Amino acid sequence: MSRTKKEPPPGCGRSYPLGATVFRDGVNFSVFSKGSEAVQLLLFDSVDAPKPSRVIELDRRANRTYHYWHVLVPGISAGQLYAYRVTGPFNPERGLRFDPDKVLLDPYGRCIDLPAGYSRTAACKPGDNAATAIKSVVADIRSYDWEGDAPLRTPFAKTIIYELHVGGFTKHPSSGIASARSGTYAGLVEKIPYLCDLGVSAVELLPVFAFDEQDGPPGLCNYWGYSPISFFAPHPGYSSRLDPLGALDEFRDMVKALHRAGIEVLLDVVYNHTAEIGADGPTFCFRGLSNEEYYILESDKSRYSDYTGCGNTMNTNEPICRRLILDSLHYWVREMHIDGFRFDLASILSRDKSGHPMPSPPILWDIESDPILANVKMIAEAWDAAGLYQVGTFIGDSWKEWNGRFRDDIRAFLKGDNGRVWAVAQRLLGSPDMYGHEEREPEQSINFVTCHDGFTLNDLVSYNTKHNEGNNQQNRDGSEDNLSWNCGVEGPTDDPEIERLRNRQVKNFLTLALLSVGTPMLLMGDEMRRSQNGNNNAFCQDNEISWMNWELAIKHADIHRFAKMLINVRRNREFPTERLNITLNKLLHNQPVFWHGVGLNAPDWGYESHAIAATVTVPGNILLLSIMINAYWETLSFEIPFRGDAYEPWRRCIDTYLDGPDDILTWPQALPVEGHTYEVRPRSIVLLITRALNPETTMTT
């Protein structure tokens, strides 16, 4: 314990709002701590101070309302560093882990600051850790000028998501960003012209909630950020500013700049666990305030239930935890202008305090029915690390879902596996076999082939097995089941034919991801064949393995061009107004798809089939599209559908077998297709398009 003289509380304060709130007469502090016997508010003059400059002892009668401890401190304002110490029983067998030696963060703190000597180890061991502990920072949220900014509300039907890591996006020397801003929110702002040129409509940022970078394997760090220590504070490691409040303003500057460019900001949020991990983990915040309320514990309450693979599981359906999550979401929407969220391991939010899945989880219905969140994009990773898999069955009427079956079926089919052709047809149509029973919108399925977790698109076609030796875990980490194919050689090669095949496979994956019904999502750098050298779990690699190498846009200019043009095709689809409010079932009823094999109206759904084709009419009968997919290793001759006298001759707009620029062409560039068949070369996709000669007449007929 600090020997700093303890002061009596200067003012009673009030229990609401939680956190540190700036008022005209001072700052009100309020924190929840059930079961505690005493609470101290610590004020620091600097983040590196070995002890607090003031210790304010809160009175149990004057400064406590129910389980909330509160105090009003005059004479301080935004920028003040603070923390708590909490006294209570230390009895792990009863789920109690109060430790009066540990400096605790405010769960509702809007900013944090790390001392130069920050130590995760000191937070794990017994004893006073004031000198090495993270501190909270008082922030006045109202002081920022948004200049009229507001969330964009882009419909899902017009959304293309680009998943990126704030640090890795600009850390590579090739980014051209000055070193002081590389790997920061400000660095990302400088790359907004690139995102606009690429054509994506939303960025999905890997975790930007403040996280513990020291929570990694020996000698490595936590790079991805799935180790949160706060649900309110932006990660200070992504700020180029040195002042304690710099991250808050720089983050908002980034959001404002992206919105001005027409790009939405989605956050990958981690409400399922924290960086405090298991019984031997550090005490940062929650376990030192109210361990049994914040975490799911085993029947032996000294042990934490682990449905996350990260050591602990948040008790998300306990009232105090539910309030924390809702308040956090409200904050990021109202004060930080965020457009949407992707919930990491969202199925955990359906578990009760015993860990059992609930048929009607309160927290998920809270989010679903909340008026503040009504127009906010909500995306669920509908599974967890303990085997609960809810893709296609996640609750509610508004949640979109990461479609893991889209990823797996498309990977397996293009790899050449048997028995996937019917499943791929379903994925192309928005997965009606999974979502058709719900009468939901066509965009419910988030279609992706790659994401941060797993191989990049380049590595998916370059490696048969994972190569995670650099993670210092004997290559035991990461998925063994990647459905990847190295095209004949493991890793990089100078063989031009293998490189052509890999390029073709990359284009095939991009084509199906961007042309399928649903909401497409691309991984940072896939548009230029970014590689992680076969590492499929680069969570601890803050180096060139994970960073975006911008020189690849030149090296793989053909892929970059192909991706841009595909995105342009997707974004420029014309929708009648009613299309934005139609269900998937009605869309497929109004816009029927005719399936073919190599012969018209003769699809081969057999186990050994590796080819499928389809004809579809664009709403209004303005366009006819014919797609032919050959995942076989030999050329196949597909019959071309009859177009009728009301349409122009077919034109070939995509043929992934061809080298650029012939692989993808705009309508004026595309050449007419003669004859009744088209030779679709091995492992390639062809898209033919024709348009009505007289659109007005065609639409009326």
PDB file of N, CA and C in Angstrom, residues 155 157-158 574-582 619:
ATOM      1  N   PRO A 155     -26.681   1.264 -46.763  1.00  0.00           N
ATOM      2  CA  PRO A 155     -27.415  -0.005 -46.711  1.00  0.00           C
ATOM      3  C   PRO A 155     -26.466  -1.188 -46.897  1.00  0.00           C
ATOM      4  N   ALA A 157     -26.982  -3.652 -48.668  1.00  0.00           N
ATOM      5  CA  ALA A 157     -27.008  -4.028 -50.082  1.00  0.00           C
ATOM      6  C   ALA A 157     -25.936  -3.302 -50.887  1.00  0.00           C
ATOM      7  N   LYS A 158     -25.416  -2.197 -50.335  1.00  0.00           N
ATOM      8  CA  LYS A 158     -24.384  -1.430 -51.037  1.00  0.00           C
ATOM      9  C   LYS A 158     -23.063  -1.433 -50.263  1.00  0.00           C
ATOM     10  N   GLU A 574     -27.300  -1.593 -60.063  1.00  0.00           N
ATOM     11  CA  GLU A 574     -28.461  -0.708 -59.933  1.00  0.00           C
ATOM     12  C   GLU A 574     -29.569  -1.453 -59.194  1.00  0.00           C
ATOM     13  N   PHE A 575     -30.116  -0.837 -58.160  1.00  0.00           N
ATOM     14  CA  PHE A 575     -31.174  -1.451 -57.376  1.00  0.00           C
ATOM     15  C   PHE A 575     -32.450  -0.640 -57.488  1.00  0.00           C
ATOM     16  N   PRO A 576     -33.567  -1.269 -57.855  1.00  0.00           N
ATOM     17  CA  PRO A 576     -34.842  -0.592 -57.636  1.00  0.00           C
ATOM     18  C   PRO A 576     -35.006  -0.340 -56.139  1.00  0.00           C
ATOM     19  N   THR A 577     -35.765   0.674 -55.791  1.00  0.00           N
ATOM     20  CA  THR A 577     -35.931   1.016 -54.381  1.00  0.00           C
ATOM     21  C   THR A 577     -36.403  -0.173 -53.563  1.00  0.00           C
ATOM     22  N   GLU A 578     -37.316  -0.964 -54.129  1.00  0.00           N
ATOM     23  CA  GLU A 578     -37.860  -2.076 -53.368  1.00  0.00           C
ATOM     24  C   GLU A 578     -36.811  -3.160 -53.129  1.00  0.00           C
ATOM     25  N   ARG A 579     -35.746  -3.195 -53.927  1.00  0.00           N
ATOM     26  CA  ARG A 579     -34.710  -4.214 -53.746  1.00  0.00           C
ATOM     27  C   ARG A 579     -34.013  -4.052 -52.406  1.00  0.00           C
ATOM     28  N   LEU A 580     -33.975  -2.836 -51.864  1.00  0.00           N
ATOM     29  CA  LEU A 580     -33.287  -2.592 -50.605  1.00  0.00           C
ATOM     30  C   LEU A 580     -34.067  -3.124 -49.410  1.00  0.00           C
ATOM     31  N   ASN A 581     -35.327  -3.511 -49.614  1.00  0.00           N
ATOM     32  CA  ASN A 581     -36.149  -3.977 -48.499  1.00  0.00           C
ATOM     33  C   ASN A 581     -36.763  -5.345 -48.774  1.00  0.00           C
ATOM     34  N   ILE A 582     -36.139  -6.113 -49.628  1.00  0.00           N
ATOM     35  CA  ILE A 582     -36.686  -7.395 -50.030  1.00  0.00           C
ATOM     36  C   ILE A 582     -36.025  -8.514 -49.227  1.00  0.00           C
ATOM     37  N   PRO A 619     -32.964  -7.704 -62.022  1.00  0.00           N
ATOM     38  CA  PRO A 619     -34.317  -7.144 -61.870  1.00  0.00           C
ATOM     39  C   PRO A 619     -34.640  -6.115 -62.947  1.00  0.00           C
TER      40      PRO A 619
END
